[in-house]
Tab-separated table of C-alpha atoms and ligand atoms in Angstrom:
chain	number	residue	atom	x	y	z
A	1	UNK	CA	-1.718	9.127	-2.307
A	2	UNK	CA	-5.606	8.752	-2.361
A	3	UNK	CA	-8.075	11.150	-1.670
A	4	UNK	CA	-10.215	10.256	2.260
A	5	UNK	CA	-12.958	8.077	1.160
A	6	UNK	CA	-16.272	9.135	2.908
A	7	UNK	CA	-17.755	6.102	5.846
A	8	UNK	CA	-20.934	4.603	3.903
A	9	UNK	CA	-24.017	4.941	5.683
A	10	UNK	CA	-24.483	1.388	6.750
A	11	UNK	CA	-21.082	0.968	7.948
A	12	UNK	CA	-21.658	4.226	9.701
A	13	UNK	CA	-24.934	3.012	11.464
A	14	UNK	CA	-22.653	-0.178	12.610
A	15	UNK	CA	-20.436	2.235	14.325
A	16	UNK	CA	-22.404	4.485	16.310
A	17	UNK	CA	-24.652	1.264	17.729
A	18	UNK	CA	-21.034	0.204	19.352
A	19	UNK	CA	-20.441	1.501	23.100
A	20	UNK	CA	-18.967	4.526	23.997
A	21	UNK	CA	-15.578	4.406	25.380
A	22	UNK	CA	-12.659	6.614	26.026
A	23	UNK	CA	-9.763	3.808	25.713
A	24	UNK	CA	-7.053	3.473	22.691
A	25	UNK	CA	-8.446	1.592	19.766
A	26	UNK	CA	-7.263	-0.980	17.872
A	27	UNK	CA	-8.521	-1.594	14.504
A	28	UNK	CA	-8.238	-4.664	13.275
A	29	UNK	CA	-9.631	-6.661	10.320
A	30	UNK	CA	-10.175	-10.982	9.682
A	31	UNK	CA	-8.895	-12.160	6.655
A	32	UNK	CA	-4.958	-12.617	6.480
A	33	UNK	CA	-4.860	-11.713	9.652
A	34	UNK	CA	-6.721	-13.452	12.445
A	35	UNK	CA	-7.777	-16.070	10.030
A	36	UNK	CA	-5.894	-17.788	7.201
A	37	UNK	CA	-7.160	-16.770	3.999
A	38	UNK	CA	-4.768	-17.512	1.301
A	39	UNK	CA	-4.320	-20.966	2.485
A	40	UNK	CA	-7.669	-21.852	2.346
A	41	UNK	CA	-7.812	-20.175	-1.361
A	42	UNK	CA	-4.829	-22.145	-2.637
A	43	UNK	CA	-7.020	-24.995	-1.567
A	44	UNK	CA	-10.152	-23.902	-3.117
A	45	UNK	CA	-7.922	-23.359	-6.721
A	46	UNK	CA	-6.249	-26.508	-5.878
A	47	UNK	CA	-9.282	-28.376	-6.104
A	48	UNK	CA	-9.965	-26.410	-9.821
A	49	UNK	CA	-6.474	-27.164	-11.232
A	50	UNK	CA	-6.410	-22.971	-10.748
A	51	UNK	CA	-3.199	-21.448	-8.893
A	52	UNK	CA	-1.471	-18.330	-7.772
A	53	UNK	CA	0.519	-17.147	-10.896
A	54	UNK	CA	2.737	-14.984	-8.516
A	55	UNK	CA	2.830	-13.726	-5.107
A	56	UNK	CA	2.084	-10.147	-5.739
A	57	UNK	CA	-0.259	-9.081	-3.508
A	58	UNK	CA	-3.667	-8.714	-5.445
A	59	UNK	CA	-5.971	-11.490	-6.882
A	60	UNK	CA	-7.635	-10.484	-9.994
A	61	UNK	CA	-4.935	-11.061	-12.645
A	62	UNK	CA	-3.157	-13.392	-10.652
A	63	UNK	CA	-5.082	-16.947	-10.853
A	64	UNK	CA	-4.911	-18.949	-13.611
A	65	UNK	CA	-4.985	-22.758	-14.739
A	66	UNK	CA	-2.298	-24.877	-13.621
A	67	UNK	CA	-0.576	-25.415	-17.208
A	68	UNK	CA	-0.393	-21.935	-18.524
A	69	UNK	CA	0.263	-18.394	-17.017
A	70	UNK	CA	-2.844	-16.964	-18.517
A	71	UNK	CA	-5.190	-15.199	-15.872
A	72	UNK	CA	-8.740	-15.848	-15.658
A	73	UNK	CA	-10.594	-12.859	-16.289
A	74	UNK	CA	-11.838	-10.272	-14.066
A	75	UNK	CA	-15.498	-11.746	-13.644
A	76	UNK	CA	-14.327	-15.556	-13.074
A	77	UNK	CA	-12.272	-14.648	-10.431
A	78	UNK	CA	-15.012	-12.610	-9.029
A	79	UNK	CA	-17.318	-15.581	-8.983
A	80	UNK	CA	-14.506	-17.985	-7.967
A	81	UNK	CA	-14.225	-15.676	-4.945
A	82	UNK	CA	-17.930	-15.445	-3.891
A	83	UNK	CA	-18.311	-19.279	-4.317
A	84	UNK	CA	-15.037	-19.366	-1.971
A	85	UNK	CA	-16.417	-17.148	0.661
A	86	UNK	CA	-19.514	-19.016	0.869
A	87	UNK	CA	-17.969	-22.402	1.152
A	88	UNK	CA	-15.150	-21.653	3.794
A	89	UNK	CA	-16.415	-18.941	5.753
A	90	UNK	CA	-17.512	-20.582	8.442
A	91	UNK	CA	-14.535	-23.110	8.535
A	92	UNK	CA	-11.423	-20.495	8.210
A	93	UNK	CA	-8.598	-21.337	10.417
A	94	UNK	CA	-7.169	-18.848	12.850
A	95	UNK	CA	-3.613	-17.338	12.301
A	96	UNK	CA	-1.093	-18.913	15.432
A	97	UNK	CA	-1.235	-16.583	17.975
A	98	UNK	CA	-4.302	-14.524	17.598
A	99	UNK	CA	-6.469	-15.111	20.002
A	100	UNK	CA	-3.763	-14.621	22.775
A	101	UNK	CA	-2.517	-10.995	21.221
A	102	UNK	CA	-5.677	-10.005	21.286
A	103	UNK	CA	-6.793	-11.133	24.694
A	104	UNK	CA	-4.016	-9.287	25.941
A	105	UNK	CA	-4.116	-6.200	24.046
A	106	UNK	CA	-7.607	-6.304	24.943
A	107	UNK	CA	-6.821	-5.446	28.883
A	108	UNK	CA	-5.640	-1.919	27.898
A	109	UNK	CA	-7.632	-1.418	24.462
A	110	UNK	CA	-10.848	-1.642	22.908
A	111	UNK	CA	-10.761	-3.637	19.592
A	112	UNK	CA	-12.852	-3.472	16.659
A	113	UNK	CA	-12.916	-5.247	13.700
A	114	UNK	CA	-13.722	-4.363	10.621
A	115	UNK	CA	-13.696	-6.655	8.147
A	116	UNK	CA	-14.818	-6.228	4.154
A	117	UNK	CA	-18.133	-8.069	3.907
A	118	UNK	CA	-20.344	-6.368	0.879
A	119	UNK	CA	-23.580	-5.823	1.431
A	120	UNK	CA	-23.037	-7.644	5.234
A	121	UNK	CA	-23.287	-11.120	3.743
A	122	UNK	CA	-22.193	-13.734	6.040
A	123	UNK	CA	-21.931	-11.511	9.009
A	124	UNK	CA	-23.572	-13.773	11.709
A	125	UNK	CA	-22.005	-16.521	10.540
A	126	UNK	CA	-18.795	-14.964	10.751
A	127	UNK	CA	-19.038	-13.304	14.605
A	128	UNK	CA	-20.078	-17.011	15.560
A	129	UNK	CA	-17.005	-18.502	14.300
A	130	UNK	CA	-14.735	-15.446	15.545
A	131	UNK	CA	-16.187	-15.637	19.191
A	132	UNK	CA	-16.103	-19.669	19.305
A	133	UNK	CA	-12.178	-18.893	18.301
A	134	UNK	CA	-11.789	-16.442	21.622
A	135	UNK	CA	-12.133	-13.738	19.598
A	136	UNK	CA	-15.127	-12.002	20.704
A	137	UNK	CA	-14.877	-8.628	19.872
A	138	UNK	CA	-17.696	-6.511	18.050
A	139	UNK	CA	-17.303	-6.906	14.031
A	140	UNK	CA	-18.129	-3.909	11.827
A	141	UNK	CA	-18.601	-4.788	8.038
A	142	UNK	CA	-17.645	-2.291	5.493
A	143	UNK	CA	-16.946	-2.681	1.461
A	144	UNK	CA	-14.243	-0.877	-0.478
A	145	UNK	CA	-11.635	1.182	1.265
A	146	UNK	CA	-11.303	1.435	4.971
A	147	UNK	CA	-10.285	5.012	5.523
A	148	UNK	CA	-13.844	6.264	5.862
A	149	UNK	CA	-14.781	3.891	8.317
A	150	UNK	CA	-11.494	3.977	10.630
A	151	UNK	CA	-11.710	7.785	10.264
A	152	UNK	CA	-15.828	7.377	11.808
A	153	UNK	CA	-14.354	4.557	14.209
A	154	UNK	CA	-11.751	6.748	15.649
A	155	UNK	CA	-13.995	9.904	15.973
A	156	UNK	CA	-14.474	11.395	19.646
A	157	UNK	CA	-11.640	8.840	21.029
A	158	UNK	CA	-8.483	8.634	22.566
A	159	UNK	CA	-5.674	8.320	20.696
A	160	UNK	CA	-3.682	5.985	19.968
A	161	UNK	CA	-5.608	4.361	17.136
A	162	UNK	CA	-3.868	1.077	15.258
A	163	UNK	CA	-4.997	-0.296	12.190
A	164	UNK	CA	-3.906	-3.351	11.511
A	165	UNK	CA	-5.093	-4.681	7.612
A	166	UNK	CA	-2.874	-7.042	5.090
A	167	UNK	CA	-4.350	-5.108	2.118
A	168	UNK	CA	-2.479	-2.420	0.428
A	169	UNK	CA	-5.290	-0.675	-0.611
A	170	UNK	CA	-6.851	-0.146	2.894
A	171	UNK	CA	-3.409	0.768	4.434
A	172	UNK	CA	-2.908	3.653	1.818
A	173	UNK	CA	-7.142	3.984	1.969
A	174	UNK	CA	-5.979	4.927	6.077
A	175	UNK	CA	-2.562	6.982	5.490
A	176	UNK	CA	-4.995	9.393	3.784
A	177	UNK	CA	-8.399	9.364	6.203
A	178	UNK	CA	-6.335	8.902	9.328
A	179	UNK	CA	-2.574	9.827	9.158
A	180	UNK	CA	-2.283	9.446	12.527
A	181	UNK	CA	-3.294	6.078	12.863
A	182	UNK	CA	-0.471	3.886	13.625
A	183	UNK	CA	-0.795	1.111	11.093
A	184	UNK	CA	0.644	-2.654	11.081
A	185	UNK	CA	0.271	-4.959	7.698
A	186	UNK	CA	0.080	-8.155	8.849
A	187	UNK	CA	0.036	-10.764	6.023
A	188	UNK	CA	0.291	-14.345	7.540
A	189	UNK	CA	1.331	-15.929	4.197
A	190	UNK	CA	5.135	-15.652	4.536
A	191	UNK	CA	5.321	-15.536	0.394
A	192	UNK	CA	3.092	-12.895	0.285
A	193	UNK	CA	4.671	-10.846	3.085
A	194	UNK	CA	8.072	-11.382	1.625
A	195	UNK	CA	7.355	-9.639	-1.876
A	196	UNK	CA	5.242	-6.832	-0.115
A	197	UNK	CA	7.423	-3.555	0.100
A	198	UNK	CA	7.001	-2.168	3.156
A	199	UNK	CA	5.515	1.559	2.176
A	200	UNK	CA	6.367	4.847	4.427
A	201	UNK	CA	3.212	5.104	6.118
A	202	UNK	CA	3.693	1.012	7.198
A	203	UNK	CA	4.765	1.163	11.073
A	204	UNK	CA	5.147	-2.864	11.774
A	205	UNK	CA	4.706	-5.094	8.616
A	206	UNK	CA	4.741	-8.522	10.110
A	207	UNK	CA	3.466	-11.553	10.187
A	208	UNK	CA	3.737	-12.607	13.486
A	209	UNK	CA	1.222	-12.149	16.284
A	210	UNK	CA	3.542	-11.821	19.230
A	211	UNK	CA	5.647	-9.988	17.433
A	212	UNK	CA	2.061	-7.480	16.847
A	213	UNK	CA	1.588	-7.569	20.392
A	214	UNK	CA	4.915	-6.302	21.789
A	215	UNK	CA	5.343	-4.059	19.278
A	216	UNK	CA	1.397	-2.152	20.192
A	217	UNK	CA	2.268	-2.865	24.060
A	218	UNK	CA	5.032	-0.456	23.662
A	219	UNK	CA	3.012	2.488	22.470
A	220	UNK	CA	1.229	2.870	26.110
A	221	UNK	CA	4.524	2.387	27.939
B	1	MG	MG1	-7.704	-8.910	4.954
């Protein structure tokens, strides 16, 4: 299990500018989850004669040409990634569903989401898309692991706090910053979801909003 990770300061500055409130949080972050991600990659790689060598979930390691099942190195993939970012960010598709879940959750909880931007980039341009997709909650941008920031975000609130992430990383990043978070992986990709273990700490690993919706509805009643 990891150590907590501290909240940066930036990220940190992000959170105490958001209003106080003394309702049950949900945490949720963008990519994977409210808006197709890996679709819109397998595009991008299409268009390179690049693929998915596997659907274990991590990236670096995993794309390669189409004709062998050599990876590209660490720093391609890197760049492949910002030039993706940059050229679908503000064109990602939502996930089915999302907008609706959230509406409704959003009559009994405040939502936040926090979503791994470094450094910020493309933050307006992502809340613009988000709210012209009916989801117009605040966005909080953090790099590396989560734990820090949903520990900050949860601070001097009511509990329950949900997470809800598709990344491994952050989910175990949250287990140790915030063990009593109650924390849903949603991966939208069903090949991705379906050779993801579900770990201990994992409460709902889905990849279904309604499904996400009932299943946090049923912590208040
Ligand atoms: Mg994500």
């Amino acid at each position: 299990m990891p150590e907590p990770t501290p909240v940066l300061p930036e990220v940190l500055a992000q959170i105490h500018a958001l209003p106080t409130s003394s309702r049950p949080l949900i945490i949720c972050d963008v990519d994977e989850v409210i808006l197709h991600m890996i679709a819109h990659l397998e595009d991008y790689l299409n268009a390179r004669n690049l693929r998915f060598l596997n659907h274990q979930y991590r990236l670096t390691g995993n794309i390669g040409p189409h004709d062998t099942d050599t990876p590209l190195p660490a720093d391609d993939v890197k760049r492949h990634l910002h030039t993706f970012f940059d050229e679908v960010s503000h064109q990602q598709e939502i996930v089915p569903g999302a907008e609706t879940a959230l509406k409704e959750l959003s009559t009994d909880w405040d939502i936040v989401l926090l979503t791994n931007l470094p450094g910020g980039h493309n933050k307006p341009a992502r809340e613009k898309l988000l709210s012209g997709l009916g989801v117009p909650f605040p966005v909080v941008t953090n790099s590396g692991p989560k734990g820090g920031a949903v520990a900050a975000l949860s601070a001097q609130r009511a509990q329950p706090v949900v997470f809800i992430d598709d990344s491994p990383t952050n989910h175990s990043s949250v287990n140790a910053s915030l063990p009593s978070s109650v924390q849903v992986q949603f991966i939208a990709d069903a090949r991705f979801r379906a050779n993801m273990r579900q770990e201990d700490h994992i409460d709902l690993l889905t990849g279904d909003w309604q499904e996400t919706a009932n299943f946090i509805g049923d912590i208040l009643r």
